[in-house]
PDB file of C-alpha atoms in Angstrom:
ATOM      1  CA  MET A  62      -4.603 -17.989  61.291  1.00  0.00           C
ATOM      2  CA  LEU A  63      -3.819 -22.283  60.462  1.00  0.00           C
ATOM      3  CA  SER A  64      -2.777 -23.835  63.259  1.00  0.00           C
ATOM      4  CA  PHE A  65      -1.613 -27.085  63.940  1.00  0.00           C
ATOM      5  CA  LEU A  66      -1.064 -27.054  67.658  1.00  0.00           C
ATOM      6  CA  PRO A  67      -4.195 -28.583  69.735  1.00  0.00           C
ATOM      7  CA  ASP A  68      -5.611 -26.421  72.342  1.00  0.00           C
ATOM      8  CA  HIS A  69      -5.328 -29.382  75.103  1.00  0.00           C
ATOM      9  CA  ILE A  70      -3.148 -32.479  75.234  1.00  0.00           C
ATOM     10  CA  PHE A  71      -4.024 -35.342  77.268  1.00  0.00           C
ATOM     11  CA  PRO A  72      -1.989 -39.233  77.774  1.00  0.00           C
ATOM     12  CA  LYS A  73      -4.921 -40.607  76.388  1.00  0.00           C
ATOM     13  CA  ILE A  74      -8.913 -40.242  75.949  1.00  0.00           C
ATOM     14  CA  THR A  75     -10.236 -41.594  78.391  1.00  0.00           C
ATOM     15  CA  ASP A  76      -7.998 -38.654  80.766  1.00  0.00           C
ATOM     16  CA  ILE A  77     -11.101 -36.683  79.068  1.00  0.00           C
ATOM     17  CA  SER A  78     -13.547 -36.479  82.260  1.00  0.00           C
ATOM     18  CA  PRO A  79     -16.855 -35.358  81.864  1.00  0.00           C
ATOM     19  CA  ASP A  80     -15.876 -32.534  83.767  1.00  0.00           C
ATOM     20  CA  PHE A  81     -13.205 -30.845  81.788  1.00  0.00           C
ATOM     21  CA  LEU A  82     -15.630 -31.180  79.294  1.00  0.00           C
ATOM     22  CA  ARG A  83     -18.419 -29.317  81.090  1.00  0.00           C
ATOM     23  CA  GLU A  84     -16.237 -26.649  82.158  1.00  0.00           C
ATOM     24  CA  ARG A  85     -16.063 -25.674  78.632  1.00  0.00           C
ATOM     25  CA  GLY A  86     -19.075 -25.675  77.865  1.00  0.00           C
ATOM     26  CA  LEU A  87     -18.061 -28.940  75.328  1.00  0.00           C
ATOM     27  CA  THR A  88     -21.555 -31.202  74.407  1.00  0.00           C
ATOM     28  CA  LEU A  89     -20.308 -32.808  71.668  1.00  0.00           C
ATOM     29  CA  LEU A  90     -17.415 -34.320  71.484  1.00  0.00           C
ATOM     30  CA  LEU A  91     -16.267 -36.214  67.716  1.00  0.00           C
ATOM     31  CA  ALA A  92     -13.229 -39.070  68.406  1.00  0.00           C
ATOM     32  CA  ASP A  93     -10.791 -40.683  66.149  1.00  0.00           C
ATOM     33  CA  PHE A  94     -10.831 -44.610  66.354  1.00  0.00           C
ATOM     34  CA  ASP A  95      -7.571 -45.716  65.240  1.00  0.00           C
ATOM     35  CA  ASN A  96      -4.963 -45.207  67.545  1.00  0.00           C
ATOM     36  CA  THR A  97      -6.861 -42.847  69.787  1.00  0.00           C
ATOM     37  CA  MET A  98      -9.638 -45.272  71.078  1.00  0.00           C
ATOM     38  CA  LEU A  99      -8.445 -48.542  70.017  1.00  0.00           C
ATOM     39  CA  PRO A 100      -5.146 -49.537  68.162  1.00  0.00           C
ATOM     40  CA  TYR A 101      -5.023 -50.795  64.849  1.00  0.00           C
ATOM     41  CA  THR A 102      -4.336 -54.277  65.536  1.00  0.00           C
ATOM     42  CA  THR A 103      -7.911 -55.333  67.606  1.00  0.00           C
ATOM     43  CA  ASN A 104     -11.237 -54.654  67.894  1.00  0.00           C
ATOM     44  CA  GLU A 105     -12.340 -55.198  71.890  1.00  0.00           C
ATOM     45  CA  PRO A 106     -12.264 -52.103  74.042  1.00  0.00           C
ATOM     46  CA  THR A 107     -10.633 -51.864  77.594  1.00  0.00           C
ATOM     47  CA  ARG A 108     -13.026 -51.434  80.066  1.00  0.00           C
ATOM     48  CA  GLU A 109     -11.465 -48.434  80.862  1.00  0.00           C
ATOM     49  CA  LEU A 110     -12.386 -47.320  77.436  1.00  0.00           C
ATOM     50  CA  LEU A 111     -15.940 -48.907  77.637  1.00  0.00           C
ATOM     51  CA  ASP A 112     -16.023 -47.525  81.509  1.00  0.00           C
ATOM     52  CA  TRP A 113     -15.375 -43.479  79.695  1.00  0.00           C
ATOM     53  CA  ILE A 114     -17.753 -44.105  77.364  1.00  0.00           C
ATOM     54  CA  ALA A 115     -20.997 -44.266  79.922  1.00  0.00           C
ATOM     55  CA  ALA A 116     -19.155 -41.700  81.703  1.00  0.00           C
ATOM     56  CA  ILE A 117     -19.786 -39.633  78.911  1.00  0.00           C
ATOM     57  CA  LYS A 118     -22.821 -40.514  77.607  1.00  0.00           C
ATOM     58  CA  ALA A 119     -24.036 -40.717  81.895  1.00  0.00           C
ATOM     59  CA  ALA A 120     -23.232 -37.029  81.400  1.00  0.00           C
ATOM     60  CA  ASP A 121     -25.274 -36.267  78.943  1.00  0.00           C
ATOM     61  CA  ILE A 122     -22.248 -35.320  76.243  1.00  0.00           C
ATOM     62  CA  THR A 123     -22.792 -36.760  72.744  1.00  0.00           C
ATOM     63  CA  LEU A 124     -20.054 -39.110  71.957  1.00  0.00           C
ATOM     64  CA  CYS A 125     -19.598 -39.321  68.060  1.00  0.00           C
ATOM     65  CA  ILE A 126     -16.999 -41.291  66.396  1.00  0.00           C
ATOM     66  CA  VAL A 127     -15.294 -39.739  62.979  1.00  0.00           C
ATOM     67  CA  SER A 128     -12.721 -42.101  61.531  1.00  0.00           C
ATOM     68  CA  ASN A 129     -11.309 -41.602  58.031  1.00  0.00           C
ATOM     69  CA  SER A 130     -11.653 -45.456  57.998  1.00  0.00           C
ATOM     70  CA  ARG A 131     -14.275 -47.343  55.627  1.00  0.00           C
ATOM     71  CA  LYS A 132     -13.771 -50.284  56.882  1.00  0.00           C
ATOM     72  CA  PRO A 133     -16.908 -52.331  58.888  1.00  0.00           C
ATOM     73  CA  ARG A 134     -15.139 -52.812  62.298  1.00  0.00           C
ATOM     74  CA  VAL A 135     -15.628 -48.813  63.136  1.00  0.00           C
ATOM     75  CA  PRO A 136     -19.691 -48.575  62.505  1.00  0.00           C
ATOM     76  CA  ARG A 137     -19.641 -52.641  64.187  1.00  0.00           C
ATOM     77  CA  PHE A 138     -18.145 -51.444  66.892  1.00  0.00           C
ATOM     78  CA  CYS A 139     -20.588 -48.052  67.476  1.00  0.00           C
ATOM     79  CA  GLU A 140     -23.321 -50.146  66.978  1.00  0.00           C
ATOM     80  CA  GLN A 141     -21.880 -53.083  69.561  1.00  0.00           C
ATOM     81  CA  TYR A 142     -21.822 -49.941  72.487  1.00  0.00           C
ATOM     82  CA  GLU A 143     -24.108 -47.153  71.091  1.00  0.00           C
ATOM     83  CA  VAL A 144     -22.165 -44.465  69.706  1.00  0.00           C
ATOM     84  CA  SER A 145     -22.745 -42.552  66.722  1.00  0.00           C
ATOM     85  CA  CYS A 146     -20.298 -42.501  64.067  1.00  0.00           C
ATOM     86  CA  ILE A 147     -18.988 -40.963  60.496  1.00  0.00           C
ATOM     87  CA  THR A 148     -16.929 -42.809  58.667  1.00  0.00           C
ATOM     88  CA  GLY A 149     -15.159 -41.633  55.880  1.00  0.00           C
ATOM     89  CA  ALA A 150     -14.334 -38.135  57.191  1.00  0.00           C
ATOM     90  CA  ASN A 151     -11.469 -37.192  54.859  1.00  0.00           C
ATOM     91  CA  LYS A 152      -9.532 -35.422  57.974  1.00  0.00           C
ATOM     92  CA  PRO A 153      -8.323 -32.641  58.016  1.00  0.00           C
ATOM     93  CA  GLY A 154     -11.010 -32.044  55.221  1.00  0.00           C
ATOM     94  CA  THR A 155     -14.209 -30.202  57.720  1.00  0.00           C
ATOM     95  CA  ARG A 156     -16.607 -32.472  55.901  1.00  0.00           C
ATOM     96  CA  GLY A 157     -17.167 -35.070  58.887  1.00  0.00           C
ATOM     97  CA  VAL A 158     -17.348 -32.791  61.472  1.00  0.00           C
ATOM     98  CA  LYS A 159     -19.790 -30.105  59.168  1.00  0.00           C
ATOM     99  CA  GLU A 160     -21.653 -33.909  59.278  1.00  0.00           C
ATOM    100  CA  ALA A 161     -21.499 -34.362  62.956  1.00  0.00           C
ATOM    101  CA  LEU A 162     -22.765 -30.435  63.660  1.00  0.00           C
ATOM    102  CA  ARG A 163     -25.737 -30.618  61.352  1.00  0.00           C
ATOM    103  CA  LEU A 164     -26.381 -34.916  62.373  1.00  0.00           C
ATOM    104  CA  PHE A 165     -26.785 -32.654  66.322  1.00  0.00           C
ATOM    105  CA  GLY A 166     -27.844 -30.036  66.057  1.00  0.00           C
ATOM    106  CA  ALA A 167     -23.967 -28.803  67.793  1.00  0.00           C
ATOM    107  CA  GLU A 168     -22.705 -24.901  67.385  1.00  0.00           C
ATOM    108  CA  LYS A 169     -18.974 -25.241  66.945  1.00  0.00           C
ATOM    109  CA  LYS A 170     -18.828 -23.302  69.667  1.00  0.00           C
ATOM    110  CA  ASN A 171     -19.803 -26.555  71.800  1.00  0.00           C
ATOM    111  CA  THR A 172     -18.051 -28.866  70.190  1.00  0.00           C
ATOM    112  CA  ALA A 173     -14.637 -30.965  69.947  1.00  0.00           C
ATOM    113  CA  LEU A 174     -12.682 -33.394  68.695  1.00  0.00           C
ATOM    114  CA  VAL A 175     -10.118 -35.665  69.752  1.00  0.00           C
ATOM    115  CA  GLY A 176      -7.407 -37.529  68.187  1.00  0.00           C
ATOM    116  CA  ASP A 177      -3.795 -38.623  67.473  1.00  0.00           C
ATOM    117  CA  GLN A 178      -2.700 -36.884  64.683  1.00  0.00           C
ATOM    118  CA  ILE A 179      -1.404 -33.828  64.112  1.00  0.00           C
ATOM    119  CA  TYR A 180      -1.820 -33.311  60.531  1.00  0.00           C
ATOM    120  CA  THR A 181      -5.366 -34.712  60.175  1.00  0.00           C
ATOM    121  CA  ASP A 182      -7.396 -34.356  63.614  1.00  0.00           C
ATOM    122  CA  VAL A 183      -5.820 -31.562  65.032  1.00  0.00           C
ATOM    123  CA  LEU A 184      -5.273 -29.955  61.506  1.00  0.00           C
ATOM    124  CA  CYS A 185      -9.069 -30.876  60.789  1.00  0.00           C
ATOM    125  CA  ALA A 186     -10.484 -29.103  64.312  1.00  0.00           C
ATOM    126  CA  LYS A 187      -8.472 -26.089  63.370  1.00  0.00           C
ATOM    127  CA  LEU A 188     -10.048 -25.709  59.917  1.00  0.00           C
ATOM    128  CA  ALA A 189     -13.467 -26.524  61.090  1.00  0.00           C
ATOM    129  CA  GLY A 190     -13.811 -24.341  63.878  1.00  0.00           C
ATOM    130  CA  VAL A 191     -13.735 -26.325  66.839  1.00  0.00           C
ATOM    131  CA  THR A 192     -11.526 -26.938  70.124  1.00  0.00           C
ATOM    132  CA  ALA A 193      -8.634 -29.128  69.624  1.00  0.00           C
ATOM    133  CA  LEU A 194      -7.935 -32.151  71.668  1.00  0.00           C
ATOM    134  CA  ALA A 195      -5.237 -34.280  71.218  1.00  0.00           C
ATOM    135  CA  VAL A 196      -3.960 -38.006  72.562  1.00  0.00           C
ATOM    136  CA  LYS A 197      -0.759 -39.441  72.485  1.00  0.00           C
ATOM    137  CA  SER A 198      -1.148 -42.831  69.816  1.00  0.00           C
ATOM    138  CA  ILE A 199      -1.695 -46.147  72.023  1.00  0.00           C
ATOM    139  CA  HIS A 200       0.295 -48.013  69.324  1.00  0.00           C
ATOM    140  CA  ASN A 201       2.608 -47.274  66.185  1.00  0.00           C
ATOM    141  CA  HIS A 202       2.824 -50.240  64.929  1.00  0.00           C
ATOM    142  CA  ASN A 203       4.422 -49.459  62.103  1.00  0.00           C
ATOM    143  CA  ILE A 204       7.213 -47.713  60.422  1.00  0.00           C
ATOM    144  CA  TRP A 205       5.502 -45.251  58.710  1.00  0.00           C
ATOM    145  CA  LEU A 206       2.882 -44.622  61.885  1.00  0.00           C
ATOM    146  CA  LYS A 207       6.641 -43.758  63.924  1.00  0.00           C
ATOM    147  CA  LEU A 208       7.579 -41.803  61.281  1.00  0.00           C
ATOM    148  CA  ARG A 209       4.385 -39.775  60.600  1.00  0.00           C
ATOM    149  CA  HIS A 210       4.748 -39.554  64.997  1.00  0.00           C
ATOM    150  CA  ALA A 211       7.993 -37.919  65.042  1.00  0.00           C
ATOM    151  CA  LEU A 212       7.125 -35.346  62.183  1.00  0.00           C
ATOM    152  CA  GLU A 213       4.898 -34.645  64.869  1.00  0.00           C
ATOM    153  CA  VAL A 214       7.226 -33.921  67.693  1.00  0.00           C
ATOM    154  CA  PRO A 215       8.034 -29.819  66.929  1.00  0.00           C
ATOM    155  CA  PHE A 216       4.140 -29.188  67.253  1.00  0.00           C
ATOM    156  CA  LEU A 217       3.619 -30.690  70.339  1.00  0.00           C
ATOM    157  CA  ALA A 218       6.518 -29.238  71.977  1.00  0.00           C
ATOM    158  CA  MET A 219       5.314 -26.248  71.026  1.00  0.00           C
ATOM    159  CA  ALA A 220       2.191 -26.708  72.432  1.00  0.00           C
ATOM    160  CA  ARG A 221       4.058 -28.248  75.624  1.00  0.00           C
ATOM    161  CA  LYS A 222       1.738 -25.648  77.658  1.00  0.00           C
ATOM    162  CA  ARG A 223      -1.463 -26.869  76.526  1.00  0.00           C
ATOM    163  CA  ARG A 224      -1.083 -30.219  78.141  1.00  0.00           C
ATOM    164  CA  VAL A 225      -3.892 -31.123  80.562  1.00  0.00           C
ATOM    165  CA  LYS A 226      -2.509 -32.121  84.072  1.00  0.00           C
ATOM    166  CA  LEU A 227      -4.127 -34.371  85.800  1.00  0.00           C
TER     167      LEU A 227
END
């Protein structure tokens, strides 16, 4: 059955601890980029994000950005901070997730996808059969992003019991 409900909800990506992932057998974390890791309006990561990336890597969890973007900012970030990436993923289609599973030899049961959008990231994770993690958008800087997130409120309300207590 198709679901728009994330398996777990976090305030922000840096709240997803390596322990949380390990406890669930998750060894591959696929992450949306825009408004999940960085706002659309900047290319500069926070110290908190860089420390989180380092902690994920130190825990031997593979991090791969899976982004719909085709802009050079995503590969540039990934190269600079030594993170794998798949761009032009076409979420909610599953091509990007399937490519990552193949690239890292991972199994679906050991993989999670985290993102800020119900209709792309969560739906993609559900269609691909991987764990769906949702985070709050970093910055809805235009009316279209604000409207899209307003349409996601009912699903987030239904999934309120899935919020991870920090």
